[in-house]
Amino acid sequence: MESKGNYEFAESHPVNGGEGPYSYLQNSTLQRGAIEASKEMIKEAILKHFDMNKTLDSASFSNQIFLADFGCSTGPNTFLAVQNIVEAVQLKCQLEKPHHLDHSDDHHQNPIIFQVFFNDHFANDFNTLFKSLPPTRKYLAAGVPGSFHDRLFPNSFLHFVHSSCALHWLSKVPSQVTDRTSPAWNKGRIYYANAGEQVKKAYSDQFAEDLMSFLRARAEELVVGGLILLIIPTVLDILLPSDNTINMEIDLMGSCLVDMTKMGLVSEEKVDSFNVPVYFPSPSEVEAITGRNGHFSIESMEKLNIENHVLLPNLQMRVLYLRAALEGLLQKHFGNEIMDELFNRFSNKVAQSSIFLNPENHKSPFLFVLLKRNPH
Amino acid sequence: MESKGNYEFAESHPVNGGEGPYSYLQNSTLQRGAIEASKEMIKEAILKHFDMNKTLDSASFSNQIFLADFGCSTGPNTFLAVQNIVEAVQLKCQLEKPHHLDHSDDHHQNPIIFQVFFNDHFANDFNTLFKSLPPTRKYLAAGVPGSFHDRLFPNSFLHFVHSSCALHWLSKVPSQVTDRTSPAWNKGRIYYANAGEQVKKAYSDQFAEDLMSFLRARAEELVVGGLILLIIPTVLDILLPSDNTINMEIDLMGSCLVDMTKMGLVSEEKVDSFNVPVYFPSPSEVEAITGRNGHFSIESMEKLNIENHVLLPNLQMRVLYLRAALEGLLQKHFGNEIMDELFNRFSNKVAQSSIFLNPENHKSPFLFVLLKRNPH
């Protein structure tokens, strides 16, 4: 572990907390869809790649598995993901070492105990998360606050890492895009979709730096043989950023803000200085960054097949999906007063857009990535 | 570990959350005093009793120390306690194994890494706790929600357990004291102080059961040689329960409620069915219960010398101290409407009582207990 001596608060962009109508908890069906779609892939990945003996031996706690979900938010999706993983590992145990699940009192035959660490930013609503923990869960639970771009666990501690729909959040807006003197200045936009190549590159570079930090920290925290399972919103290599529906929607949101500057409701400067710190990488970008880290082998990298349009079946759900995810960020910059106006305008624009009129065209592919910690 | 298969929500009595004028965070100077007073004793205890080699070997994570604070509340006291412990362990390392604090990259010479687990009930305000984490802390931090009367950690996992001003909270009101048919029915009172022997015994039995549960769970979670440091509000063996000032104050609160029934502000039945689930044990009770558990040796058991009256110097602080601790419980039973009236009345009674008129008489002794996990 790099000894930093202390742990600073990182910039954070929490989704909407609580359980209200605009909460993430109530408006995350798309993210849930990704986890549901990955269930079989998780099972297959664990059966094929999770080496119980090797992984557990290296951790010395012979019947204990430490699992962390990075970017857990407030639930309920994280609980579903964790349950899928726990069940798959239990199945693997049953197949490999039936006595692991034996309830005998013999010290060496204790059942596997799962300790799950739920991580998210300091500003995440952990109170809601903890109150939502499934009463019938078969694991010990802990919350770990802090940025997943930093170290959060001791060395060689975790056996399994999961992160779903979280790594596309950048640690910060790339500084060039709000710098008037930079060729990457993103004037009149709040996002890289439909912006120039320089803006796109600034975002892409920031994503690479962030994923490097994530992998560097996890490489130290994982035992050799430990697995990382990532679900990342992606764009296919052959597509432009604008070919991802969510990207188009964030750009539409930007155009609403630009309209509001024209009506004097928001200052132009406010809009120019705001950018959404989200980036959807291509599979080849993720592959290249993982290669640069060098501590992981890529066991699997596949597109998740989910019927996105079914998960956001109507206009309201589509708008609430983005509101739950982005409102905190928008409020912090623009103040609370314009939120209803902004989301009304956004709702109207979405209603008239091809995204909504032709839902079959909805594209928000997810990338399923399975990494294994190398011995070196 | 007894495999329960699932983890139920336990009855909980959270102190006031947030950072407002009635919050625990703002009104816990007495509890802070106990921790400050114990600093030197903690240092001495760790230097004398914490066996680095034996304790760490048995955990196999050779340079990592896992520390848990049970009943952490929202801070800031927990951070002070943890800092005292971390500093004392670091000092012990320096004295025993100077290379432990060496910043060399050699795997066997890494500095000690502390992972601290902050535990409290599911209903505790963990958001406030996490936001209050000292930015300059020298440990990794996690929150663990759940009742400390149950298992919360894997087997042989923790090296050091701390719990201050928490174990006097009972897991529930003893059922007999609200049972009209029981000789222990506590009519016209909300507490055992100044009540009959049967009521006192019901409280005492519940405390014994709860401390047994706590020790049973911790015995499984601690490594052999691991330490438990407890600070428990106590009564001296020669004294009556009424000789503890806090006890007298809770009884005064009860008399305010009884007054309010006479004015028709609260129903008599409401008061009879309410009891404060707090018990201040004597040192000999704690000793006997620890003996019954059998997994720990008592390395130290002393009265903490603190000048209580200095810590609650005026009437307002004295009232706010109890309000922060008990309001949640009272609100749940009596509703929010009567809180201001109740605490005004309480404030008036305290102002006229000997507790306030003669602050030198303030008695709220704390018991400092150090236990070590036996090899058997």
mmCIF file of C-alpha atoms in Angstrom, chain A residues 1 3 5-9 58-61 63-64 66 103 107 110-111 113-115 117 122-128 130-145 151-157, chain B residues 1 3 5-9 58-61 63-64 66 103 107 110-111 113-115 117 122-128 130-145 151-157:
data_model
loop_
_atom_site.group_PDB
_atom_site.id
_atom_site.type_symbol
_atom_site.label_atom_id
_atom_site.label_comp_id
_atom_site.label_asym_id
_atom_site.label_seq_id
_atom_site.Cartn_x
_atom_site.Cartn_y
_atom_site.Cartn_z
ATOM 1 C CA MET A 1 0.000 0.000 0.000
ATOM 2 C CA SER A 3 1.147 5.077 2.589
ATOM 3 C CA GLY A 5 -0.725 9.008 5.753
ATOM 4 C CA ASN A 6 -4.233 10.312 5.446
ATOM 5 C CA TYR A 7 -7.327 9.913 3.334
ATOM 6 C CA GLU A 8 -8.739 12.995 1.669
ATOM 7 C CA PHE A 9 -12.322 13.487 0.686
ATOM 8 C CA SER A 58 -3.671 -17.235 -0.410
ATOM 9 C CA ALA A 59 -5.962 -15.392 1.965
ATOM 10 C CA SER A 60 -5.433 -17.753 4.897
ATOM 11 C CA PHE A 61 -8.977 -17.318 6.171
ATOM 12 C CA ASN A 63 -13.613 -20.494 4.970
ATOM 13 C CA GLN A 64 -14.209 -16.778 4.532
ATOM 14 C CA PHE A 66 -14.465 -11.099 1.211
ATOM 15 C CA HIS A 103 -22.942 -27.525 8.905
ATOM 16 C CA HIS A 107 -13.297 -26.336 12.377
ATOM 17 C CA ASN A 110 -17.391 -24.780 8.558
ATOM 18 C CA PRO A 111 -19.683 -23.300 5.922
ATOM 19 C CA ILE A 113 -18.900 -17.101 5.447
ATOM 20 C CA PHE A 114 -19.318 -14.142 3.134
ATOM 21 C CA GLN A 115 -18.386 -10.661 4.261
ATOM 22 C CA PHE A 117 -18.261 -4.534 1.697
ATOM 23 C CA PHE A 122 -18.672 9.701 1.445
ATOM 24 C CA ALA A 123 -21.749 11.624 0.321
ATOM 25 C CA ASN A 124 -23.649 8.453 -0.620
ATOM 26 C CA ASP A 125 -26.810 7.774 1.373
ATOM 27 C CA PHE A 126 -25.514 4.828 3.419
ATOM 28 C CA ASN A 127 -28.415 5.163 5.861
ATOM 29 C CA THR A 128 -30.847 4.189 3.107
ATOM 30 C CA PHE A 130 -28.251 -0.108 5.386
ATOM 31 C CA LYS A 131 -31.987 0.122 6.015
ATOM 32 C CA SER A 132 -32.594 -1.615 2.681
ATOM 33 C CA LEU A 133 -30.275 -4.564 3.363
ATOM 34 C CA PRO A 134 -32.301 -7.715 2.676
ATOM 35 C CA PRO A 135 -33.269 -9.249 6.051
ATOM 36 C CA THR A 136 -32.769 -12.723 4.610
ATOM 37 C CA ARG A 137 -29.278 -12.077 3.252
ATOM 38 C CA LYS A 138 -26.692 -14.755 3.803
ATOM 39 C CA TYR A 139 -23.695 -12.511 4.380
ATOM 40 C CA LEU A 140 -22.185 -10.102 6.875
ATOM 41 C CA ALA A 141 -22.428 -6.531 5.638
ATOM 42 C CA ALA A 142 -20.241 -3.453 5.975
ATOM 43 C CA GLY A 143 -20.184 -0.051 4.287
ATOM 44 C CA VAL A 144 -16.925 1.469 3.104
ATOM 45 C CA PRO A 145 -17.091 5.164 2.280
ATOM 46 C CA ARG A 151 -7.084 2.489 -1.803
ATOM 47 C CA LEU A 152 -9.918 1.403 0.481
ATOM 48 C CA PHE A 153 -8.856 -2.045 1.729
ATOM 49 C CA PRO A 154 -5.740 -3.722 3.146
ATOM 50 C CA ASN A 155 -3.343 -5.608 0.900
ATOM 51 C CA SER A 156 -4.389 -8.987 -0.530
ATOM 52 C CA PHE A 157 -7.682 -8.796 1.310
ATOM 53 C CA MET B 1 -20.016 -19.144 13.790
ATOM 54 C CA SER B 3 -25.064 -20.193 11.074
ATOM 55 C CA GLY B 5 -28.816 -18.280 7.724
ATOM 56 C CA ASN B 6 -29.985 -14.715 7.855
ATOM 57 C CA TYR B 7 -29.551 -11.564 9.878
ATOM 58 C CA GLU B 8 -32.650 -10.001 11.384
ATOM 59 C CA PHE B 9 -33.072 -6.362 12.233
ATOM 60 C CA SER B 58 -2.753 -15.899 14.554
ATOM 61 C CA ALA B 59 -4.429 -13.629 12.044
ATOM 62 C CA SER B 60 -2.018 -14.335 9.201
ATOM 63 C CA PHE B 61 -2.325 -10.820 7.816
ATOM 64 C CA ASN B 63 0.989 -6.234 8.960
ATOM 65 C CA GLN B 64 -2.717 -5.490 9.282
ATOM 66 C CA PHE B 66 -8.465 -4.944 12.423
ATOM 67 C CA HIS B 103 8.304 2.795 4.981
ATOM 68 C CA HIS B 107 6.933 -6.937 1.810
ATOM 69 C CA ASN B 110 5.470 -2.669 5.409
ATOM 70 C CA PRO B 111 4.000 -0.266 7.939
ATOM 71 C CA ILE B 113 -2.212 -0.839 8.250
ATOM 72 C CA PHE B 114 -5.226 -0.255 10.459
ATOM 73 C CA GLN B 115 -8.693 -1.104 9.250
ATOM 74 C CA PHE B 117 -14.899 -0.955 11.611
ATOM 75 C CA PHE B 122 -29.098 -0.118 11.414
ATOM 76 C CA ALA B 123 -30.952 3.055 12.381
ATOM 77 C CA ASN B 124 -27.761 4.885 13.380
ATOM 78 C CA ASP B 125 -26.920 7.956 11.306
ATOM 79 C CA PHE B 126 -23.966 6.515 9.398
ATOM 80 C CA ASN B 127 -24.137 9.351 6.860
ATOM 81 C CA THR B 128 -23.171 11.834 9.571
ATOM 82 C CA PHE B 130 -18.896 9.034 7.503
ATOM 83 C CA LYS B 131 -18.979 12.763 6.765
ATOM 84 C CA SER B 132 -17.322 13.417 10.141
ATOM 85 C CA LEU B 133 -14.435 10.978 9.601
ATOM 86 C CA PRO B 134 -11.233 12.927 10.338
ATOM 87 C CA PRO B 135 -9.588 13.748 6.987
ATOM 88 C CA THR B 136 -6.162 13.186 8.566
ATOM 89 C CA ARG B 137 -6.950 9.764 9.994
ATOM 90 C CA LYS B 138 -4.351 7.063 9.594
ATOM 91 C CA TYR B 139 -6.666 4.127 9.032
ATOM 92 C CA LEU B 140 -9.042 2.636 6.512
ATOM 93 C CA ALA B 141 -12.637 3.016 7.629
ATOM 94 C CA ALA B 142 -15.775 0.919 7.246
ATOM 95 C CA GLY B 143 -19.237 1.012 8.815
ATOM 96 C CA VAL B 144 -20.892 -2.164 10.053
ATOM 97 C CA PRO B 145 -24.604 -1.858 10.756
ATOM 98 C CA ARG B 151 -22.377 -11.826 15.199
ATOM 99 C CA LEU B 152 -21.133 -9.090 12.884
ATOM 100 C CA PHE B 153 -17.677 -10.285 11.764
ATOM 101 C CA PRO B 154 -16.055 -13.486 10.480
ATOM 102 C CA ASN B 155 -14.320 -15.888 12.871
ATOM 103 C CA SER B 156 -10.954 -14.897 14.368
ATOM 104 C CA PHE B 157 -10.983 -11.670 12.438
#
